[in-house]
Every structure is written in C-alpha cells, then in structure tokens.
Amino acid sequence: MVSSYPALNYKVIAKCSTTRARASILELPHGPVEGPVFMPVGTQASLKGVLPEQLDRMGCQIMLNNTYHLGLKPGKEVLHSLGGAHKLQSWKRNLLTDSGGFQMVSLLKLATITEEGVTFLSPRDGTPMLLTPEHSMELQNTIGSDIMMQLDDVVHTLTEDTRMEEAMYRSIRWLDRCIEAHKNTDTQNLFCIIQGGLNKKLREICCKEMMKRDTPGIAVGGLSGGEEKTTFCEVVHTCTGILPENKPRYLMGVGYAEDLVVCVALGMDMFDCVYPTRTARFGNALTRNGILNLRNQRFKTDMSSLEEGCLCPCCVPKEKGGWGITRAFLNSLVSKETVGAHLVTIHNTHFQLQLMRDMRSSIIKDCFPQFVKTFFSMWHNGDRSSYPEWAVNALRLVNIDLLED
Amino acid sequence: MAAYPSSARISSVSLKNKVLQTPCFIFPTSKGTIPHLTPDNINHNEVPVVYFGLEDSLDLLEKSPILNADGEIDKWVAGTPSQSILIAPRRSSPLPSVSAGPHHIQVLTSSGLRKLTNEVYVKAITKLRPEIAIPLNDNPSNAPGVKRKPKMIERSVTWTDELLTVLQNKQLTEKVKVFFPIPNVEAPFLNPLIERFRENDYQQNISGLACYGNLQSIPSELSIYPKLFLRPLLTPLAILQSIHQGADIVMADLVNQASDAGIVFTFSFPPPVEDLQNRKLELAWDMWHNRFATDLSSLQPGCNCNICQSYSRAYVHHLLQTRELVGWIMVQQHNIHVFHNFFCGIRDSIAAGSFLEDTERFERIYAPNFPRTTGLGPRKRGYQMDLTDVQPIENKPNWVQLKTETDDDKTSHMIQKKENAQEFQEPELPERDTTVGNFADTYAAQSENKSGSELEEDLLAELDEIDDSAYRENRMQSLKEEFERVSAAKEKGHMQYLTVESEREVMDLTTSSKRVVIHFFHPDFRRCKIMDSHLEKISKSHWETKFIRIEAANAPFLALKLGLKVLPVVLCYVDASLVSKLVGFADLGNNDDFDTPVLEFWLLKWAAIEKIKENIPQGKKSIMGFKDTKNESEDSDLD
C-alpha cells in the first residue's frame, strides 16, 4: 500500500481491522502530512484571523488556498514575480489549491460551461472571460501548490442524469487536458476529481476512467451540496470500494465533525471545509460535546473554558501556560471584537486538527470502532435516540453498529 | 523651532511583579483585547501594562456580567499572565459624554449611555482588583464652564476618598494602586489639591496622577508622583513634547489608529543621522500602496520584530487589499514593537542627557504627520465608533459597470441615475474625513442578541461581493417596486417638510422610507432657516425622498452619537444607512446665498434623491437679505 511519484510518496501505515479507515503518511515537497487530515481553508492566502506561524504551531501540515481568489488578488503576474503562494504567505508547510472552477460556478451565476471551459463575466469589469483546464493549470503552476486539482465540470448533485453524465465525461476529458498542460510534475501533484453525482453507476465509470490516468491522488467531488446524507455516504462508500488502496483519497468540501468521523470510517484520507472557521466568526465553538453558540445569554457569566481538557491555547488555564479564555469573556467579545473571532477560530481549528489526530492514533492502535462510538456518544451527550440515521446506516456499511454496545 | 521646557525625567513605578521604567506607555484595550492580537501575538516585554476602560463592559451597570461572574479583571483581558491591568471609568480617548452629577458620570457602554455612580464603580474596583485604578472622575469632553471646574476637582476628591475608604476597609490598598485623577482645569483651580495631598491617607495611598488636562497646570508640589498623561497624542513628536512637559506614562492610542489604517511605523528614536539632501523622512508607510505589491522585503529594514522576521511587505499589502484580518494583526504587532523601541530610545536619550537635542533633531528630519492612508480600516463596531471617522460598510456591487438592456425603460432610466450618483461618489471614497457611516450597523451592534441567521447573512453578503448578477437582479426588482410606490410615497408623508418631535420617531422614519433627509436645526439660527427654505422647496418636487426636521435639543442621543457640534446638520439616509452628513454649509460653498440646485446636487451625489428636477426656482436666496462670510463654526455650539 505504497505509491511513489516525483512529488508524492504515499504510504498506508495502519488499517482499521473493522472499517475502511486508514492511517497514512503523504510525503510532499513541503514536508510530511499525516492522514487522515483536515485542511483548513485560507481562501485568500490566509486563514482568517490566524497567522501562518500560529497555524504551524497548531500542527497544521497542509492548508488550502483558492485559485480563483488568488487569481483575482494578488493576480498571476504578482504571484509569478514573488515566486508563488508559499513565498507570498511565508508558509513552510504544504498547500493545496482547487481548480477555480467551483468558485466560478458557485459565485458567478452567469457562468456557462462549454467544452472549451467555463465562461464568466469578470467581476472586475464585466467583460466575458474564459477559464479552460489549461488556464487553471497555468495559474496553479504559478501558485506552486503542492497539490493541484484538475478543472472539473461541477454540477449540483441533484441535476438530472444526462447532464450529470455529460459533466462526468467532460471532467475526464478535462483531466486529460490538465495532465497535458501541467508543467511542474516534479514539484507539484495533480489530483483528479471523481464526478457523477449520486448515481453510483456513473461514479463507478468515472473511478475506473480516472484511475487509468494514474494521478498521484484522487479526489471525490460534487458532494456536500445539500444532498441527502444517506445517499452521500453510499456514494463515498462506492468510491472507496473501487479506488486503489495505495493512493490518497480526498473528499472535497466536507468538514462537519460527524461527517469527518463517518467518512474516515468509509476510507477517505483528506478533507477541507470553511465551516469550522466561518462558524467561529459567528461565535460558534466546536467541542466534543457539541456546538456552543457563544452569543447565547446563558454564557454571560459562565467562567469555564470552552471545553474542559481541551489543549488549545484558549482553553488551557493561565496557570498552566494557556490563555484561560472563558465562555463569559467570549460572550462579551463575539461580534464586537476581532480578537473574539480570532480566539474561537484558533479553538475550532485546533478542534478539527485534534479530532483527526485522535482518529489517526486510534486507527494505529486498532481501536477506531471504539473511538467512533465514544465520539457519537459524547457529541450527542449520551442520547442515542438523537444519533442521525444516515450516520448509523453509513457506519453499518463498514461494520460498526452505533446502537449496539 | 519649538523650545522645550524640559521636565523630562527617568523614574520607575513598582508594580506587583515588575518595575516599570518610565517614560513608558500603557496600551489601551477594547473590551479587554489589544485590537487584533490574541495573547500569543503580544510580547509581554513590549506591553507590560494595559488599560481597561470599564465603560466597555457596563451595559447592565451593577448587573453586568463582569461584576457578577467569579474572578478578577484578568479573566476579562486577553493578555499575557504577567501583564498588569489598569482600570479607568472610561475608554482611552472616549466618545464625548454629556453630563455628570454629584454621584455619577455618564458613560457610553456597548448598548448606549448609562449613569455610572461611584458606588457601582467602587464596587467594581474592589471586585476586579486591577493593579492600578483611576477613580471615577468628571471630565467633560467640551471645555467646562467656570462653575463646573471647582466641581470637577471636588468630585475627583470625593470619589477618590470613597474609593480609598473601601480599599482600606477591605485591605486592598497594597494590591490596588490608585492614581488620583487630575481634571482638565487650569492651575489655579488645582491649588486646593496641594493641601489634600499633604494629608496622611493621600501620602500613603496615592501612587500616581492620572492627568486629564494640561501637564503644565499641575502644581510642582505634586511632581514627585508619576504622571500618567491621558490626553490623546497623535504623533511621535506630540509624545516627545508631552514627556518634556513632565509626562511619565502616556497612552498608546496612536498605535491602534495607525494599525487600523494599515500604516506601518518606520520612525525611531534617537532619530537616524541627518539626511543631507534636506528631505523629510517618513514616520510611516501606507501599506495599501501598490508599490509594495511585489516587494518581498520586511516591513521595515533592520526591524527584528516577529513580523519582520517572517513576512514580507507584499503579503501585508495583499492581506490589506483583500481585507483579510491577518493583515491588521501583522501591522499591529510591528507597530507595537517600533513603539516600544521608541520608548527605549527615549529613556536612553534622557539618561545620556541628549533628549532635548535628539527631540529637536527628530522634529527636523521627520515629516510632522503620518501619511494619509489610501485604504479602508477594518470593520468597526458600533460602540467603538466615532462617526466622524468611519467608512461605510462596503459591499460595493459591481453591477453598475455591467451594461444591461431591459424592457422597462423607466427602470433602466432609474438605474442610469443611480450610476450617475455612484460616479460622483467614487473619487470621494478614500477620503477618511468624509463623514459617512453606517448607522444601521451602530444599532445592530447595540442590539445584544442579533440572531445567528442575521449575522450569517452579513458575512455571506461580504463573501458574495463578487456575485454581481444576483445583486443586480435584486436591485432591479427593488427599483421597479419603488417606482410602483410613487403614489404610496405621498401617503407616507413624502412631499411635505415635517417637523418631528422625538428622536425615536426619527429612527423609525429612517427605516420606513427608502430615502430620508433629516435636518437638525436650532430655532434661532439663521443658517437653519436658510436650510429650511431650500429643503422645503426640494421636498415638494422629490416625491421619492422623505424630508423631515428635528430640533437638535430634542435629539440629545443622536446629537451625541453623531458628534453634532455645529448646526445646521443635514443627514441623508438611504436604505436605513447613513450615507452622508452635511455640516453647516461646508459642502455648499460655505456661502449663505447658494442656489437650491446646489443643495439638490449635493443630495443627488449621495443618492438621497433620484435626479435633478426642473421645477425648482433658481433665484438667489438670503433670508436676512445680506451676505455672511463668517465661518460657520462660530454660528453655534450645542452646549
């Protein structure tokens, strides 16, 4: 269960004996990444409110930047003269960039997709612009990300089958063009993206076609768009059943805690999502016992930390070298002071990274199923009746029964 | 060259776990945070003491969480463990307050004005136990009258005595050091204090002076005390001058202001060797400037701050340009470091006996002021907002630049007009001093429990700035509807120029009509009458806008919040947001006999009206029949 490419060595170091979960290591140009891994999203070359060095201190080994945004500001010329996005943000660890296509479709409703690429009106001056697989590669080559994503034809998961099929085949053709256009195979990895919506047949075809192209890693895309969770998990399960064991598997846009635990069990390695950091700015703190809405009146005089035993600097008491930040203090800060947002962002990012580290060590010790059960029990405060059905069903696919002792 | 009477000195103030070498600075916090910095981004050595304005956290006065939850003040400060905390009643450089009484002062909390009594304040100090406390004091923002001045002294003394008594009873005098508040009054008024300071309890329990006024008025008998100078100091030179005048500790507000503006300090003290080309050195750089876009060097050459060690100008420039919060974290960290070194330099210079000379050289070789910023600050929240210096919250749509065809001629015509208005507005935006602000935000920030979905919407709106098509569709739809409401507008009292009695009504009206123009007037002021005559005319032909007037005396809260000092003032609200403020006749040529269309153009510029109407009389107008060239600031003062 090893694979080797000029810019990526991948190794599965432990497999769960019950589920499909794997602990792995990705050797990338900017250091190792331990899987399963959550990648915080620094849309415009920064995680909002957190310095790159703070993120590094939290043990983050790979961060995501958005190609679309970097293409707008600072722009390709500036990135080129700076020598890429690592240089720009003084980030010593790895970077992953998306293709820019997703943002175009989600942010620009006027975008239209043709065989050539994505046509859209420039947000600068309204002139029609075209993003082709070649453009996307060129921009990502300039950014210099350690992992680049192919341009894919993104359609909503609930789109009818013929358009979905068209999108799936087009994504395969675009992958070929991306491979052709990719200039820095020695220092940058291109990942393909499996499309096909909720149609398992299409997903199967797509997996097989993409595997033929032998990219260093494989992403599953086109999910997390509000589809029914049971179907979503079935699609993930279908894909991980087909995809090769010896390559990293990246599930795009997924980052809720429950989703992470279930999808790791289903055999995915990499995740990204803006949710933990965005929700932090709204004053929502993630804890193992669920989500705290810090704006709530009941926290006004609550002098406890966000989560007892949490090792993030916010939660560690001052006597033990932390910052001793209380819920009451945050209640007085959220939506008033930027520092309030920064503090919760640090806590939530730590929560995500720690959740992944805990899953990893339980896989290595081969006690992952127990971890999953404990996680759900804590998340729902011991109330089994509130376990979501989709999670129970999905975990049954990999031999865990949450409702059994 | 200014001559400095030099009272500059080196001394020290002993605190719990440190000795402060003075001259030094205290860093102002906002709700217990050094703006933008989490504790790991604060260097304890550079910021040994922070200032906590208690008014920030007194929304519910004695019922406020800070006074009812367990723990002392350090639980409410995002700082380093060894940092000392000073509590004062009000923020550093507070917004103007209105009144005070024998037992209270008025403070501005994050949910509005409150009467803070000394009883509550003393309770707060004994509960929160800061290392340094400034007792409650009466320091009106505007120059006090002759009768008020002795009262200010009296109140400082009474309120300090009350605090000392309680501290003594609770045996807290060791823990909490008290800095006696010297009000902003002239020397003769302060002489009675000398006696008081000879008495035993002051000898034992007063550790310093908190100087709200001129340092030179302070009796020399009191010069043995460390002097904390609380007046705003806006330039490094002003700081040097205050130290020459005897300040031992000053407030670091200028660091926050510069950092918010994206201004990066480059000055040092003693100043570098003189530039022979006779060119003034810059005190700071505006990191918004495009010349930094590809500049990989550190913010300031040779600086060993954490930021300069790791990050480039290009990155900071990029972060500011994209309004990423990290940009301000970096600028703030660097500026604090430079500011700290500035004070180290001052102390060395005083010790070496060259302070006077170094100050003169500093004045000679550095530019007198910071560069004007070309960018926008971070988004401010209502309670910390000084409406004379804020930007509108900008989710500026790009849709106006897209050429669109539409069947509905009227709609497209209206869009065209809106475009014109935008074109007028564009060049004004970088001007920091245009007095625009988003009033809705002020209120939003004050409603404690804004729902989650609202906040999400705010943020998503920010994220979707580039979503031009959806925005355009929305706008077109709403403009269409607006047109259909022409007749409905009349029923809402448009086309009349009504006088409103209460500020509550004003606030309601700003949200009930799309465009509202409000004239704050004084019944006796001639210029207000001139304004009335023009607005009356305009209101008749502009059905799309609601025109109202309110006597400023009936709107004390708004007058305070908006910093209204000169009348007349005309405010324009569009979509419940304050888009512009006209103070006096400043924007109308500063001339009493302007033509009505001048005012009309001004309103159009801010989109407070739809378009110029033809049917307004153009003739000259002067109610009194003569021209007045007096500066409008002499016209009146609210107080």
CSV table of N, CA, C and O in Angstrom, one decimal, chain B residues 220-266:
chain,number,residue,atom,x,y,z
B,220,SER,N,3.7,72.1,41.1
B,220,SER,CA,5.0,71.5,41.2
B,220,SER,C,5.2,70.6,42.5
B,220,SER,O,6.0,69.7,42.5
B,221,GLU,N,4.4,71.0,43.5
B,221,GLU,CA,4.4,70.2,44.7
B,221,GLU,C,4.1,68.7,44.4
B,221,GLU,O,4.5,67.8,45.2
B,222,LEU,N,3.3,68.5,43.4
B,222,LEU,CA,2.9,67.1,43.1
B,222,LEU,C,3.8,66.4,42.2
B,222,LEU,O,3.5,65.3,41.7
B,223,SER,N,4.9,67.0,41.8
B,223,SER,CA,5.7,66.4,40.7
B,223,SER,C,6.4,65.2,41.2
B,223,SER,O,7.0,64.5,40.3
B,224,ILE,N,6.4,64.9,42.5
B,224,ILE,CA,7.1,63.6,42.9
B,224,ILE,C,6.3,62.4,42.4
B,224,ILE,O,6.8,61.3,42.4
B,225,TYR,N,5.0,62.6,42.1
B,225,TYR,CA,4.2,61.4,41.7
B,225,TYR,C,4.4,61.1,40.2
B,225,TYR,O,4.6,62.0,39.4
B,226,PRO,N,4.4,59.8,39.8
B,226,PRO,CA,4.4,59.5,38.4
B,226,PRO,C,3.2,60.0,37.7
B,226,PRO,O,2.1,59.9,38.3
B,227,LYS,N,3.3,60.6,36.6
B,227,LYS,CA,2.2,61.3,35.9
B,227,LYS,C,1.8,60.5,34.7
B,227,LYS,O,2.6,60.3,33.7
B,228,LEU,N,0.6,59.9,34.7
B,228,LEU,CA,0.0,59.3,33.5
B,228,LEU,C,-0.8,60.3,32.8
B,228,LEU,O,-1.7,60.9,33.3
B,229,PHE,N,-0.4,60.5,31.5
B,229,PHE,CA,-1.0,61.6,30.7
B,229,PHE,C,-2.0,61.0,29.8
B,229,PHE,O,-1.7,60.1,29.0
B,230,LEU,N,-3.3,61.4,29.9
B,230,LEU,CA,-4.4,60.7,29.3
B,230,LEU,C,-4.9,61.4,28.0
B,230,LEU,O,-5.9,61.0,27.4
B,231,ARG,N,-4.4,62.6,27.7
B,231,ARG,CA,-4.8,63.3,26.6
B,231,ARG,C,-4.4,62.6,25.3
B,231,ARG,O,-3.3,62.0,25.3
B,232,PRO,N,-5.2,62.6,24.2
B,232,PRO,CA,-4.7,61.9,23.0
B,232,PRO,C,-3.5,62.5,22.4
B,232,PRO,O,-3.4,63.7,22.3
B,233,LEU,N,-2.5,61.7,22.0
B,233,LEU,CA,-1.3,62.1,21.4
B,233,LEU,C,-1.3,61.5,20.0
B,233,LEU,O,-1.3,60.3,19.9
B,234,LEU,N,-1.3,62.3,19.0
B,234,LEU,CA,-1.5,61.8,17.7
B,234,LEU,C,-0.2,61.6,16.9
B,234,LEU,O,-0.3,60.9,15.8
B,235,THR,N,0.9,62.1,17.3
B,235,THR,CA,2.1,61.9,16.6
B,235,THR,C,3.3,61.6,17.5
B,235,THR,O,3.2,61.9,18.7
B,236,PRO,N,4.4,61.0,17.0
B,236,PRO,CA,5.5,60.8,17.9
B,236,PRO,C,6.0,62.1,18.5
B,236,PRO,O,6.4,62.1,19.7
B,237,LEU,N,6.0,63.1,17.7
B,237,LEU,CA,6.5,64.4,18.2
B,237,LEU,C,5.7,64.9,19.4
B,237,LEU,O,6.2,65.4,20.4
B,238,ALA,N,4.4,64.7,19.3
B,238,ALA,CA,3.5,65.1,20.4
B,238,ALA,C,3.8,64.3,21.7
B,238,ALA,O,3.8,64.9,22.8
B,239,ILE,N,4.2,63.1,21.5
B,239,ILE,CA,4.6,62.3,22.6
B,239,ILE,C,5.9,62.8,23.3
B,239,ILE,O,6.0,63.0,24.5
B,240,LEU,N,6.9,63.1,22.4
B,240,LEU,CA,8.1,63.7,22.9
B,240,LEU,C,7.9,65.0,23.7
B,240,LEU,O,8.4,65.2,24.7
B,241,GLN,N,7.0,65.8,23.1
B,241,GLN,CA,6.7,67.1,23.8
B,241,GLN,C,6.1,66.9,25.1
B,241,GLN,O,6.4,67.5,26.1
B,242,SER,N,5.1,65.9,25.2
B,242,SER,CA,4.5,65.6,26.5
B,242,SER,C,5.5,65.1,27.5
B,242,SER,O,5.3,65.4,28.7
B,243,ILE,N,6.5,64.4,27.1
B,243,ILE,CA,7.5,63.9,28.0
B,243,ILE,C,8.3,65.1,28.5
B,243,ILE,O,8.7,65.2,29.7
B,244,HIS,N,8.6,66.0,27.6
B,244,HIS,CA,9.3,67.2,28.0
B,244,HIS,C,8.5,68.0,29.0
B,244,HIS,O,9.0,68.7,29.9
B,245,GLN,N,7.2,67.9,28.9
B,245,GLN,CA,6.4,68.6,29.8
B,245,GLN,C,6.1,67.8,31.1
B,245,GLN,O,5.3,68.2,32.0
B,246,GLY,N,6.7,66.7,31.3
B,246,GLY,CA,6.7,66.0,32.5
B,246,GLY,C,5.9,64.7,32.5
B,246,GLY,O,5.7,64.1,33.6
B,247,ALA,N,5.4,64.3,31.4
B,247,ALA,CA,4.6,63.0,31.4
B,247,ALA,C,5.6,61.9,31.6
B,247,ALA,O,6.7,61.8,31.1
B,248,ASP,N,5.2,61.0,32.5
B,248,ASP,CA,6.0,59.8,32.7
B,248,ASP,C,5.4,58.6,32.0
B,248,ASP,O,6.1,57.7,31.5
B,249,ILE,N,4.1,58.5,31.9
B,249,ILE,CA,3.4,57.4,31.2
B,249,ILE,C,2.4,58.1,30.2
B,249,ILE,O,1.7,59.0,30.6
B,250,VAL,N,2.4,57.6,29.0
B,250,VAL,CA,1.4,58.1,28.1
B,250,VAL,C,0.6,57.0,27.5
B,250,VAL,O,0.9,55.8,27.7
B,251,MET,N,-0.5,57.3,26.9
B,251,MET,CA,-1.4,56.3,26.3
B,251,MET,C,-1.0,56.0,24.8
B,251,MET,O,-0.6,56.9,24.1
B,252,ALA,N,-1.1,54.8,24.4
B,252,ALA,CA,-0.6,54.4,23.1
B,252,ALA,C,-1.7,54.4,22.0
B,252,ALA,O,-1.7,53.6,21.1
B,253,ASP,N,-2.7,55.2,22.1
B,253,ASP,CA,-3.8,55.2,21.2
B,253,ASP,C,-3.4,55.3,19.7
B,253,ASP,O,-4.0,54.8,18.8
B,254,LEU,N,-2.3,56.1,19.5
B,254,LEU,CA,-1.9,56.3,18.1
B,254,LEU,C,-1.5,55.0,17.4
B,254,LEU,O,-1.6,54.9,16.2
B,255,VAL,N,-1.0,54.1,18.2
B,255,VAL,CA,-0.7,52.8,17.6
B,255,VAL,C,-1.9,52.1,17.0
B,255,VAL,O,-1.9,51.7,15.9
B,256,ASN,N,-3.0,52.1,17.8
B,256,ASN,CA,-4.2,51.5,17.3
B,256,ASN,C,-4.7,52.2,16.1
B,256,ASN,O,-5.1,51.5,15.1
B,257,GLN,N,-4.7,53.5,16.1
B,257,GLN,CA,-5.2,54.2,15.0
B,257,GLN,C,-4.4,54.0,13.7
B,257,GLN,O,-4.9,53.7,12.7
B,258,ALA,N,-3.0,54.0,13.9
B,258,ALA,CA,-2.2,53.7,12.7
B,258,ALA,C,-2.4,52.3,12.2
B,258,ALA,O,-2.5,52.1,11.0
B,259,SER,N,-2.5,51.4,13.1
B,259,SER,CA,-2.6,50.0,12.6
B,259,SER,C,-3.9,49.8,11.9
B,259,SER,O,-4.0,49.1,10.9
B,260,ASP,N,-5.0,50.3,12.4
B,260,ASP,CA,-6.3,50.2,11.8
B,260,ASP,C,-6.2,50.8,10.4
B,260,ASP,O,-6.9,50.3,9.4
B,261,ALA,N,-5.4,51.8,10.2
B,261,ALA,CA,-5.3,52.5,8.9
B,261,ALA,C,-4.4,51.8,8.0
B,261,ALA,O,-4.2,52.1,6.8
B,262,GLY,N,-3.7,50.7,8.5
B,262,GLY,CA,-2.8,50.0,7.6
B,262,GLY,C,-1.5,50.8,7.4
B,262,GLY,O,-0.8,50.6,6.5
B,263,ILE,N,-1.2,51.6,8.4
B,263,ILE,CA,0.1,52.4,8.4
B,263,ILE,C,1.1,51.7,9.2
B,263,ILE,O,0.9,51.3,10.4
B,264,VAL,N,2.3,51.5,8.6
B,264,VAL,CA,3.4,50.8,9.3
B,264,VAL,C,4.5,51.8,9.7
B,264,VAL,O,5.0,52.5,8.9
B,265,PHE,N,4.8,51.8,11.0
B,265,PHE,CA,5.7,52.7,11.6
B,265,PHE,C,7.1,52.4,11.1
B,265,PHE,O,7.6,51.3,11.0
B,266,THR,N,7.8,53.5,10.8
B,266,THR,CA,9.2,53.4,10.4
B,266,THR,C,10.1,54.3,11.2
B,266,THR,O,11.3,54.4,10.9
